Coordinates of C-alpha atoms in Angstrom, one line a residue:
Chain V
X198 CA -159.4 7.1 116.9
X199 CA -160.6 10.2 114.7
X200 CA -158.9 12.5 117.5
X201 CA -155.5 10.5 117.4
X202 CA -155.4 10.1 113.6
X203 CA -156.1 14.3 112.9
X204 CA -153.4 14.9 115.8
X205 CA -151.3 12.7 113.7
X206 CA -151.5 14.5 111.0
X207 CA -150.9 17.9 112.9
X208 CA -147.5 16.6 114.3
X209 CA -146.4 15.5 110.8
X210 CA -147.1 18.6 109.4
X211 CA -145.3 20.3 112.3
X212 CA -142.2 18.0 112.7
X213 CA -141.8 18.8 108.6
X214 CA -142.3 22.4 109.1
X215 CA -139.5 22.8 110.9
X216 CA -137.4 21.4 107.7
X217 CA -139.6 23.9 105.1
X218 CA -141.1 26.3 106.8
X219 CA -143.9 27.0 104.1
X220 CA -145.5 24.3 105.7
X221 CA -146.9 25.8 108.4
X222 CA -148.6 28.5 106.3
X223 CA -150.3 24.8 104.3
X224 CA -150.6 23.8 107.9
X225 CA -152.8 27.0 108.9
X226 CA -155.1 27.1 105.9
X227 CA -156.0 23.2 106.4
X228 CA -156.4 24.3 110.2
X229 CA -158.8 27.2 108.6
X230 CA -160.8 25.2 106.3
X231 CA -160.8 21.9 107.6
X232 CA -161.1 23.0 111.3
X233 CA -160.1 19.8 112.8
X234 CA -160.7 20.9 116.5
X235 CA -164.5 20.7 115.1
X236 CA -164.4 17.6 113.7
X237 CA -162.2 16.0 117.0
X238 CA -164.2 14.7 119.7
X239 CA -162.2 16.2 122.5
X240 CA -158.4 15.8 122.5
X241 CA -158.0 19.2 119.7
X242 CA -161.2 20.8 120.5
X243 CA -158.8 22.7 123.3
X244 CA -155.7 23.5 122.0
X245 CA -155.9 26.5 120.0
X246 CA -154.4 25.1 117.0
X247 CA -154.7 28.2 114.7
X248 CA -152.7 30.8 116.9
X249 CA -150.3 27.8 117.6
X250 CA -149.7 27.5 113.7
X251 CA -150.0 31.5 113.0
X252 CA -147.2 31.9 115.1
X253 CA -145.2 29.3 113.5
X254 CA -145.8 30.7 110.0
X255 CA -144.6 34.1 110.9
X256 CA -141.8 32.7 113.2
X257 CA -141.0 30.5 110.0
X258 CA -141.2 33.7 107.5
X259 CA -138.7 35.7 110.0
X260 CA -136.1 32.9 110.1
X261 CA -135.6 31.3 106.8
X262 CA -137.8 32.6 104.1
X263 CA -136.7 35.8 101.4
X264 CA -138.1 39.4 102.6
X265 CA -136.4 41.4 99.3
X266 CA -139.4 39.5 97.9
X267 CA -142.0 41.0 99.7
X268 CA -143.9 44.2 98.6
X269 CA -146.3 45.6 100.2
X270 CA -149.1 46.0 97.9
X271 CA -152.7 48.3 97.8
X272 CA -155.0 45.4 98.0
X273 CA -152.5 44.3 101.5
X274 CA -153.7 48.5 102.3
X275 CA -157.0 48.2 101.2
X276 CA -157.3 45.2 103.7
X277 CA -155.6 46.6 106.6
X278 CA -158.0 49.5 106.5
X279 CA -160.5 47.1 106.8
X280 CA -159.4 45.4 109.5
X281 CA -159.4 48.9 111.1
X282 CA -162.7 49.4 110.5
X283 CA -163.8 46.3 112.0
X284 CA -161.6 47.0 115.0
X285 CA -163.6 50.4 115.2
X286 CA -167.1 49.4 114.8
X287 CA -166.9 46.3 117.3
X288 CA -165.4 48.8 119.9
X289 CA -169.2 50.6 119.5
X290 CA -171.3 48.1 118.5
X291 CA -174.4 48.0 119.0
X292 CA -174.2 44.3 120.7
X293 CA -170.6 44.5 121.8
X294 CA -170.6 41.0 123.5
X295 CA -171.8 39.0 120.0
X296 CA -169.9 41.6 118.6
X297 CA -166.3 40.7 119.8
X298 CA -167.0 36.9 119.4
X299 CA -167.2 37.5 115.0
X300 CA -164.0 40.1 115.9
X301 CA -162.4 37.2 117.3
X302 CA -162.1 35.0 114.1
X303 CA -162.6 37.8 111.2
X304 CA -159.2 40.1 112.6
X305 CA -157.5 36.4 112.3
X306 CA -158.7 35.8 108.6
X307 CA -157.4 38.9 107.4
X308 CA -154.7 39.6 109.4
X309 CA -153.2 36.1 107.7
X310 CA -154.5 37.3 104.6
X311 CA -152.4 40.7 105.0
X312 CA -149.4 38.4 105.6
X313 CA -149.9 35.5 103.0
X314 CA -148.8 36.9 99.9
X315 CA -145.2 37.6 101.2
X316 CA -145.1 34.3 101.6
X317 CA -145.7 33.9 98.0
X318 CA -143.4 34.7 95.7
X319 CA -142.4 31.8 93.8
X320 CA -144.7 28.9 91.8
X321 CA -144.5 25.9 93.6
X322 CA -145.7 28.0 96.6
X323 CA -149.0 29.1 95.5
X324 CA -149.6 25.6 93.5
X325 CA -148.7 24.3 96.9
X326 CA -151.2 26.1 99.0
X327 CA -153.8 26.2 96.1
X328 CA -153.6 22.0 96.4
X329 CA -153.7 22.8 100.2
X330 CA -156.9 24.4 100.1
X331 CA -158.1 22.5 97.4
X332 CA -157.3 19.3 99.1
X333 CA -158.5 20.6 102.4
X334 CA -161.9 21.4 101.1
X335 CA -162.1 18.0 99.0
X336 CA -162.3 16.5 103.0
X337 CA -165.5 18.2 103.2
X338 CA -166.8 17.7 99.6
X339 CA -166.3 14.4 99.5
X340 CA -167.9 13.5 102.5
X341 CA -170.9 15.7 101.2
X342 CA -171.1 13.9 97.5
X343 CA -170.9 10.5 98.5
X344 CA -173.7 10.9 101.2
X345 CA -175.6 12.5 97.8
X346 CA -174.9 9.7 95.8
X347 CA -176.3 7.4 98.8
X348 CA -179.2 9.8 99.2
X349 CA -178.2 10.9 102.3
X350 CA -178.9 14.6 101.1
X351 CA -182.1 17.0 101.6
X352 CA -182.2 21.0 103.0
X353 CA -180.5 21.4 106.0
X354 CA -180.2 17.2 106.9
X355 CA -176.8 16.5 104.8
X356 CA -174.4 15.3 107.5
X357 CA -170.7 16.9 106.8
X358 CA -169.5 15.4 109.5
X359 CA -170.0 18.2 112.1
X360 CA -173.7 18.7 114.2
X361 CA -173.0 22.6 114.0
X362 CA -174.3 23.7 110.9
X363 CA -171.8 27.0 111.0
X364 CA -168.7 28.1 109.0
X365 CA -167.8 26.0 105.5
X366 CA -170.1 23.2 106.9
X367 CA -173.2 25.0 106.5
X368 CA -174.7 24.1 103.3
X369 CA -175.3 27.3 101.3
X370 CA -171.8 27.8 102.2
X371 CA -170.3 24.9 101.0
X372 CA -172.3 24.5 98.1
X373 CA -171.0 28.1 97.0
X374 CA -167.6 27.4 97.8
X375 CA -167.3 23.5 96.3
X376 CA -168.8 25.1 93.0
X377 CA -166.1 28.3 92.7
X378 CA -162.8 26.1 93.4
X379 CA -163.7 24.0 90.1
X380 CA -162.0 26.5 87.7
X381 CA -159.0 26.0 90.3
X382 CA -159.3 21.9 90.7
X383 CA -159.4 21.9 86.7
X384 CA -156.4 24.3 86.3
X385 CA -154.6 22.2 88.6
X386 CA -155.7 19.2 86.5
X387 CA -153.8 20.5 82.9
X388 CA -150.7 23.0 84.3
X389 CA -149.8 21.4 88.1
X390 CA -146.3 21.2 88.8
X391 CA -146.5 19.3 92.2
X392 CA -149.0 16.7 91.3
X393 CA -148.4 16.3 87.6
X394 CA -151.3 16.4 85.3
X395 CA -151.3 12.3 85.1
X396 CA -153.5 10.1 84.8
X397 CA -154.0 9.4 88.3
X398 CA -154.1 13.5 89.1
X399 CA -156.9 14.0 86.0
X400 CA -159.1 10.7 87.3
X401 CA -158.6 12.6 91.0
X402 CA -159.4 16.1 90.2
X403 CA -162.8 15.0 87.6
X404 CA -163.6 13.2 90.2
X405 CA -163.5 15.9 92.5
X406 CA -165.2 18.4 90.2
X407 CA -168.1 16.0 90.2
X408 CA -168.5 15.9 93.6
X409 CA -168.2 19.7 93.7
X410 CA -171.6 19.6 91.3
X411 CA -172.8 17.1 93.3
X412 CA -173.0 19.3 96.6
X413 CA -175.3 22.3 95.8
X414 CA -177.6 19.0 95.0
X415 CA -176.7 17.4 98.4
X416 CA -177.7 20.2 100.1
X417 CA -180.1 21.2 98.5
X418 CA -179.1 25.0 98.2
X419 CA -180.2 27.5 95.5
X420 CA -177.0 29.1 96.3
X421 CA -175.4 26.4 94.5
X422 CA -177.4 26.1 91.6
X423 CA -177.2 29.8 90.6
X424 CA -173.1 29.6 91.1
X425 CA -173.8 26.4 89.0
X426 CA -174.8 28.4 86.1
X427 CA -172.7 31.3 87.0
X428 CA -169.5 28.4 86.3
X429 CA -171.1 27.6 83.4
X430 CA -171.1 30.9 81.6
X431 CA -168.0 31.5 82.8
X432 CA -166.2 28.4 81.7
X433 CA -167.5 29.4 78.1
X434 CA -165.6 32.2 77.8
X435 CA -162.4 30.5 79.0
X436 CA -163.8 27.0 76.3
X437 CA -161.3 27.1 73.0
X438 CA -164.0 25.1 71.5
X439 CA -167.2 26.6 72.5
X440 CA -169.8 24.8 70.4
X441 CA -168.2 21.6 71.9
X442 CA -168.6 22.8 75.2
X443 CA -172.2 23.9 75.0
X444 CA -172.8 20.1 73.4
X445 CA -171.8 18.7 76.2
X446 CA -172.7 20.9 78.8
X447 CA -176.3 20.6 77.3
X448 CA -176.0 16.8 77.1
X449 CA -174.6 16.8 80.7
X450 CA -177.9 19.1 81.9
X451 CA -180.4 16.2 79.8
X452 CA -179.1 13.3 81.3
X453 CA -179.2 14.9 85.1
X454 CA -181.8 16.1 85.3
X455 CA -184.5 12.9 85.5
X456 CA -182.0 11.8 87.8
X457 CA -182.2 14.4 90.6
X458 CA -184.2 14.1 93.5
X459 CA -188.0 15.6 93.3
X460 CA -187.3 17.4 96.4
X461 CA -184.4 19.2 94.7
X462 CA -186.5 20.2 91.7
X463 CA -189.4 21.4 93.3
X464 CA -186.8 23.3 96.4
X465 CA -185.1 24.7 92.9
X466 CA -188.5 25.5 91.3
X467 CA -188.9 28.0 94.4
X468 CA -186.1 30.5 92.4
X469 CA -188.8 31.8 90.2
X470 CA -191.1 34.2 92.2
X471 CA -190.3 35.4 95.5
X472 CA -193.6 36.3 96.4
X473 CA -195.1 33.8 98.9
X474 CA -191.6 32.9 99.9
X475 CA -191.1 33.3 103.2
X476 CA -187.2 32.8 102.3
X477 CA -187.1 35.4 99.9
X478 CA -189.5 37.6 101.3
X479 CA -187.5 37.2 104.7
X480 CA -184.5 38.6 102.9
X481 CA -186.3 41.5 100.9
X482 CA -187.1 42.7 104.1
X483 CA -184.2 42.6 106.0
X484 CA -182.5 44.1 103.2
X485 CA -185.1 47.2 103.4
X486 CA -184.4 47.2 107.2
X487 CA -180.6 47.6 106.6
X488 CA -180.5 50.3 104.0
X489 CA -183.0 52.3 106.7
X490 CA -180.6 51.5 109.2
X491 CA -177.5 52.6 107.8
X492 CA -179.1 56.2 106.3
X493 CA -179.1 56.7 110.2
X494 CA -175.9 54.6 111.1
X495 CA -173.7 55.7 108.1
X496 CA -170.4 53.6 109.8
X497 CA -172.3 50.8 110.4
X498 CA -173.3 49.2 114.1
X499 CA -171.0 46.3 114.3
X500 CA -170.7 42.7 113.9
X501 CA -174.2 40.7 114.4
X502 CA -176.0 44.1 114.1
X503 CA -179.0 42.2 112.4
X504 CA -179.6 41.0 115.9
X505 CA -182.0 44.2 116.6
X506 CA -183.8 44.2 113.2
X507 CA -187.7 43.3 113.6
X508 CA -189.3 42.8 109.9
X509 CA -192.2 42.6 108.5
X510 CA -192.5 40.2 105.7
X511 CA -194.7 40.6 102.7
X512 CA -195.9 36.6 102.0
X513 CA -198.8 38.4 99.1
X514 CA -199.4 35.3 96.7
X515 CA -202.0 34.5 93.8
X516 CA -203.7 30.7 94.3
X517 CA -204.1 28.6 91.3
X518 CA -207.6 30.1 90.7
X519 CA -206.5 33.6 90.5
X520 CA -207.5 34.5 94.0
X521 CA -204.5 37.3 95.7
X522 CA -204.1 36.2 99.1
X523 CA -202.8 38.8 101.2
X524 CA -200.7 37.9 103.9
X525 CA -198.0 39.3 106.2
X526 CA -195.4 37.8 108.7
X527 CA -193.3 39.2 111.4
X528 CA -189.8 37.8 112.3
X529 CA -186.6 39.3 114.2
X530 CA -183.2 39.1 114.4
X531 CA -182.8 37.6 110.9
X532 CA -179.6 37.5 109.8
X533 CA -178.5 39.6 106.2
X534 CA -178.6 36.3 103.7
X535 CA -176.4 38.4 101.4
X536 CA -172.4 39.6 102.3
X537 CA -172.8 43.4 100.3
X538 CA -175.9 44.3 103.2
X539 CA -173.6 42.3 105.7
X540 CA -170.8 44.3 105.6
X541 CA -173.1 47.8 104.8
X542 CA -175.2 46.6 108.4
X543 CA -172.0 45.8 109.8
X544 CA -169.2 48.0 108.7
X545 CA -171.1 51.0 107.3
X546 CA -170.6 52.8 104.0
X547 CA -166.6 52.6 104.6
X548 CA -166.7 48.9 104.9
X549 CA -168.8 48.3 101.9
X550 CA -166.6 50.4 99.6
X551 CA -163.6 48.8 101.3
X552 CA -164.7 45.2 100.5
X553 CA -166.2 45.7 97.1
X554 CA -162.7 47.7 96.3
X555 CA -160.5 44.2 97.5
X556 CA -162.4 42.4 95.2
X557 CA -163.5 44.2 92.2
X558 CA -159.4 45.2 92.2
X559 CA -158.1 41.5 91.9
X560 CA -160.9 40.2 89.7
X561 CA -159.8 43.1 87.2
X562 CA -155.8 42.6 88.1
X563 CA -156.9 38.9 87.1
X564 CA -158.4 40.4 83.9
X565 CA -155.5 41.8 83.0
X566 CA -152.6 39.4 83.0
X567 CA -155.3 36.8 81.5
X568 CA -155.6 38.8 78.1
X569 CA -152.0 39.9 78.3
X570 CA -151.0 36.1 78.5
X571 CA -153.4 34.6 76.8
X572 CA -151.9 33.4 73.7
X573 CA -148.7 32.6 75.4
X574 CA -147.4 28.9 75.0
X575 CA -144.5 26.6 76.4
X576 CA -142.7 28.3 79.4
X577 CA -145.3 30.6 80.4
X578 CA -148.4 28.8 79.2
X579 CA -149.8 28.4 82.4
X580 CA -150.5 31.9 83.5
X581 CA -153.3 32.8 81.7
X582 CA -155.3 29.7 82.9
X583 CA -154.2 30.4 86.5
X584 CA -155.4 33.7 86.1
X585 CA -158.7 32.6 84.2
X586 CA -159.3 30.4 87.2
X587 CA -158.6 32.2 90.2
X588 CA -160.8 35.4 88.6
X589 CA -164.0 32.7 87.9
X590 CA -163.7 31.3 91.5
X591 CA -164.3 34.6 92.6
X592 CA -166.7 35.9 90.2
X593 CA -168.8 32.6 91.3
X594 CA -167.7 33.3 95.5
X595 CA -169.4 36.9 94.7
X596 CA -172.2 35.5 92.7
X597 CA -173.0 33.1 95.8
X598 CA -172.1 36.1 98.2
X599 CA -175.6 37.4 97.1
X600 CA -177.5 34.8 99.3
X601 CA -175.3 34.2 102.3
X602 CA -173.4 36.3 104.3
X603 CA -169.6 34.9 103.5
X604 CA -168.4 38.6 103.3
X605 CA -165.5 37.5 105.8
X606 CA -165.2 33.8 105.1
X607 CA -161.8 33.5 105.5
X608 CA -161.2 31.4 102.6
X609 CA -161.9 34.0 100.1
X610 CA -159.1 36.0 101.6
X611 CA -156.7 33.4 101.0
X612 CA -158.0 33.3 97.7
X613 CA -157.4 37.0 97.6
X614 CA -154.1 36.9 98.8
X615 CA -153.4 33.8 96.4
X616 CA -154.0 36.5 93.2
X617 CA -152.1 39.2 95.4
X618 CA -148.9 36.8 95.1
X619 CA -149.7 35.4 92.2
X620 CA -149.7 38.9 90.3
X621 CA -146.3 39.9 92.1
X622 CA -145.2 37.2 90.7
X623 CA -145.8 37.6 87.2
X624 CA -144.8 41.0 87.6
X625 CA -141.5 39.7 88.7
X626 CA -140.6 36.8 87.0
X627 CA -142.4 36.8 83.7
X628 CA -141.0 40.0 83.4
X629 CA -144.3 41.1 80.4
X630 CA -145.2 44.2 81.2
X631 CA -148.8 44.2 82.2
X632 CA -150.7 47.3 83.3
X633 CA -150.5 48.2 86.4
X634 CA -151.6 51.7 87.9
X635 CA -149.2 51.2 91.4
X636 CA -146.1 50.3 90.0
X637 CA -143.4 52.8 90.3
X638 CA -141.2 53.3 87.8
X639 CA -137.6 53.5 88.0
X640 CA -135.6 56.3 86.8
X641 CA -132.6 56.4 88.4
X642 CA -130.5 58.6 85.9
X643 CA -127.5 57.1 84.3
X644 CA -127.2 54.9 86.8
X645 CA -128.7 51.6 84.5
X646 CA -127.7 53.0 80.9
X647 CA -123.5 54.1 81.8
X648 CA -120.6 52.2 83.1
X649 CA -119.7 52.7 86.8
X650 CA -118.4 55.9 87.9
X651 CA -115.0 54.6 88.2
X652 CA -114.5 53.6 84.8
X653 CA -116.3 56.6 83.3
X654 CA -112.7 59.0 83.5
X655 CA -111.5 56.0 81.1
X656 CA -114.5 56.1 79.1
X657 CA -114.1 60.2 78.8
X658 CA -110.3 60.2 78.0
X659 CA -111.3 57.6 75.0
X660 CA -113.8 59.6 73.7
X661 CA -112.6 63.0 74.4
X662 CA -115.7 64.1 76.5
X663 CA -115.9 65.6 79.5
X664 CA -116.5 63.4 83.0
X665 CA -120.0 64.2 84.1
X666 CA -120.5 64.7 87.7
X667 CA -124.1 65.4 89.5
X668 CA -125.8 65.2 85.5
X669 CA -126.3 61.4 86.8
X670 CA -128.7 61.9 88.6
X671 CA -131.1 63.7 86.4
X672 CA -134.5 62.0 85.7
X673 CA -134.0 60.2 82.1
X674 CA -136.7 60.9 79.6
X675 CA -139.2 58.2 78.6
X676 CA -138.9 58.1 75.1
X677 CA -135.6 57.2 73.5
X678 CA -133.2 56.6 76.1
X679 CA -130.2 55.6 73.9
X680 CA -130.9 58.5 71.5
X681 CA -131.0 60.9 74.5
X682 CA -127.7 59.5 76.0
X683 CA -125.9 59.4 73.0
X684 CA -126.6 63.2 72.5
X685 CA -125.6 64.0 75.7
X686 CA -122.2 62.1 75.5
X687 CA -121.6 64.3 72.2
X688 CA -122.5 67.5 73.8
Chain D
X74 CA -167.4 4.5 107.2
X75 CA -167.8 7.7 104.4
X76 CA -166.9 9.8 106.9
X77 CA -163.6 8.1 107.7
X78 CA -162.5 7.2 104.1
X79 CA -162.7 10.9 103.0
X80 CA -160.8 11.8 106.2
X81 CA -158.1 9.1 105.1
X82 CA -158.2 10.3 101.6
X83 CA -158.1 13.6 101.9
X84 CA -154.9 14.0 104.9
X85 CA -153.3 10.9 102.9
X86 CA -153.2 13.5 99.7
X87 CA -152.0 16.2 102.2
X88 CA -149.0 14.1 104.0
X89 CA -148.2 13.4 100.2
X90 CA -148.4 17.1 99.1
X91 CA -146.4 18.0 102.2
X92 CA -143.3 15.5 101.2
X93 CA -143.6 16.9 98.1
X94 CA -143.1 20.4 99.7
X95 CA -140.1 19.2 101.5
X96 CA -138.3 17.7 98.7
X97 CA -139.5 20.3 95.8
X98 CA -136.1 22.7 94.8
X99 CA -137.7 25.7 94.2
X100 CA -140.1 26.1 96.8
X101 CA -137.8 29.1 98.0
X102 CA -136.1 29.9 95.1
X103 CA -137.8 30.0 91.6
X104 CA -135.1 28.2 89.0
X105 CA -133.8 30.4 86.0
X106 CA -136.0 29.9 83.0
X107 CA -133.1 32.2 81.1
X108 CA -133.1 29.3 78.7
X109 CA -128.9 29.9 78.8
X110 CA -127.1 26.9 79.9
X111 CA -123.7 26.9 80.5
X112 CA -121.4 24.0 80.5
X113 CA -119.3 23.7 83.5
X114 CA -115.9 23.8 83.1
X115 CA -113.8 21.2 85.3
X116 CA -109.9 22.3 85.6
X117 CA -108.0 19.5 84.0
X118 CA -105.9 17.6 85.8
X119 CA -102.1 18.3 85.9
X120 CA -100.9 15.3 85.1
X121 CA -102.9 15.4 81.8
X122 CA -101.7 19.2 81.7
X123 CA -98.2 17.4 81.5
X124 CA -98.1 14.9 79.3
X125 CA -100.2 16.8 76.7
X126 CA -102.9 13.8 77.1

């Protein structure tokens, strides 16, 4: 029943693609996020649905959508040299079987992610597919939260529907990712166009915000809880009323508290010390084993790399009568627990400076319009909070990229190519100038400033001056055009 | 039973947000916020031309 109702679903989308294309590119991030030939039993769990749809929403962009719009940007160049990269270290990596089987889904996440922002160049589009991936992921949340609230939750137990704990269904994952989209579900709360900020859209989206909190308890993750807190310092630099906010965000952390499980508590207590850890400790020293393997391997050794490390874990702790207990443990083929020594293990020195540049770039692009828009109201009100919002979503994605390895999560390249289109944009419609260190600026001579050529013998026979020739072309100066014109036409 | 009613609710919101797509005017083209708004101007009729109505 599951299987028909998801193919359902599928067919709808695709019969109403064909009438607005855009839908397909909706179509492939629900595909991405929601995976539905997971959650299937058997019909979808075949087809391959997301080469199916990434066909269509390039077939789709061909026929019927603008290409004037679409600029290639640096971030797009940044992310293509990536992709290179990976192309070049799975080709000699040092496990080239597990290697290609990572290649497989990663060169899809950012090859879409190259292409999505030419798709985005007006504002229902990107409120669309922000509500796409917002509603895609509230399939998961949901699930997640209301299993919590039954007390169906607990480290590594919490059923998302799937037995494979992999991809957005594993728990660190999730809880990360349900606690960076609330600056996005509350944004979409106060300045939505496509679901109007309501009633029934502000019930909704609360609601979904709380079962966003809701799933770093589910699962039980410390992930969650540090992104938690991350959100929270965040949000009070976005609050207009701070003190209010830190009443209730206090009052909000009082009344919780007694009401979470022990096992969350005592799982959360475990944050303090890492010594006597075995989860931290683990993690020290595979980080230790990476940076020793990448002063030797500079370009990395591939995808699933961490299969060859063999560590040696320092579990040292102090009993409750003072006594030091030394004690050591010995694991291999631990994975990184953190994306930055993922993608140093991985993709070298290149690869880290690559992926730190993607992100650090749009989180201070983000920066920017925020403060250049920020005390705009009416029209253009809503660009500042977008750009508040996407920036906090990643700030938290990176905060929660320290303890799992997400570094090619393909739904933070969407979000990266949601700010990618989201700043083109503003840079074309709001028509403010904000900063930008790419944009080239056009001087085409006279060309703006003077009539047309064939109305400039008129112009000169009124005025007495001579018809200028190839002078259009010269560069103008960049202080006082009209001044600078004026003197020539009297010259 | 969760399982399924978060399924429903969730690709319910989705079909809804797809309609939406289909319907919405500017997905492809984003409208002129300009703020000028000009009145169209209808020929008049030539009968009414005539008798000076």
């Amino acid at each position: 029943m599951r299987d028909l109702f998801l193919i359902g679903f599928l067919l709808s989308l695709f019969f109403l693609g064909f009438r607005r294309p855009f839908i397909f590119v909706c179509g492939y991030v629900y595909i991405d996020i929601v995976s539905p030939q997971r959650i299937s039993y058997y019909l979808l769990s075949s087809v391959p649905l997301s080469l199916i749809f990434f066909f269509l929403c390039f077939a789709g962009w061909a026929m019927a959508d603008d290409k004037t719009k679409a600029k290639f940007t640096v971030r797009q160049g940044l992310m293509i040299a990536l992709l290179l990269q990976c192309f070049y270290t799975t080709k000699t990596a040092d496990f080239p079987v597990e290697a290609l089987g990572k290649w497989d889904w990663v060169w899809k996440a950012l090859v879409f992610a190259i292409f999505l922002p030419v798709t985005l160049y007006t504002r229902a589009r990107f409120e669309a597919l922000l509500a796409m991936i917002l509603l895609s992921l509230s399939s998961i949340i949901v699930v997640g939260a209301a299993k919590t609230m039954a007390g169906g939750g607990g480290y590594g137990t919490l059923n998302l529907m799937v037995a494979n704990n992999t991809g957005l269904y594993e728990g660190s994952i999730i809880s990360a990712v349900a606690v960076c989209v609330i600056p996005l579900i509350l944004f979409m709360s106060r300045h939505g166009t496509i679901f109007k900020p309501g009633i029934l859209t502000k019930v909704y989206c609360y609601s979904l915000c709380l079962a966003c909190a809701l799933i770093p308890v589910g699962t039980q993750a410390r992930t969650g809880l540090v992104c938690l807190a991350m959100l929270v310092m965040l949000e009070l630099r976005a609050a207009k009323r701070r003190m209010l906010y830190i009443a209730i965000v206090a009052a909000i952390a009082v009344a919780a508290v007694p009401m979470l499980p022990k096992s969350y508590t005592e799982r959360m207590n475990t944050i303090q010390g890492y010594k006597g850890d075995a989860s931290a400790g683990t993690r020290l020293a595979v980080w230790k084993w990476t940076l020793d393997y990448v002063s030797e391997h500079p370009f990395g050794g591939g995808f699933m790399v961490y299969l060859q490390n063999k560590i040696e874990i320092d579990l040292t702790y102090t009993t409750a009568d003072g006594t030091l207990v030394h004690a050591k443990g010995y694991d291999f083929a631990r994975a990184f627990h953190n994306s930055y020594f993922e993608m140093l293990g991985e993709q070298g020195y290149p690869g880290l400076i690559l992926f730190l540049l993607i992100h650090l770039t749009g989180i201070v692009r983000m920066e920017i319009i925020y403060r250049e828009y920020r005390k705009d109201e009416g029209e253009h009100g809503w660009v500042s909070p977008l750009a508040s919002a996407l920036q906090h979503a990643h700030l938290i994605y990176l905060m929660g990229a320290s303890f799992v390895g997400i570094a090619f999560q393909p739904f933070i390249y969407e979000i990266v190519a949601l700010e990618i289109g989201f700043d083109q944009y503003v840079q074309r419609n709001v028509r403010k100038h904000v900063w930008t260190p790419f944009r080239v600026r056009k001087h085409r001579g006279y060309a703006g400033q003077l009539p047309a050529p064939e109305t400039q013998p008129v112009l000169a026979a009124e005025t007495g001056a001579a018809p200028r020739g190839p002078e259009r072309d010269r560069p103008l100066p960049r202080w006082g055009k009209q001044a600078e014109i004026d003197r020539r036409r009297n010259s | 039973m969760i399982d399924t009613f978060s399924l429903v609710l969730s690709h319910l919101l989705m079909f809804i947000l797809a309609v939406k797509i289909v319907v919405h005017p500017d997905v492809n083209t984003e409208p002129d916020v300009s703020g000028r708004h000009f009145k169209q101007v209808i020929p008049r009729a030539r009968n009414e031309e005539d008798t000076g109505a």
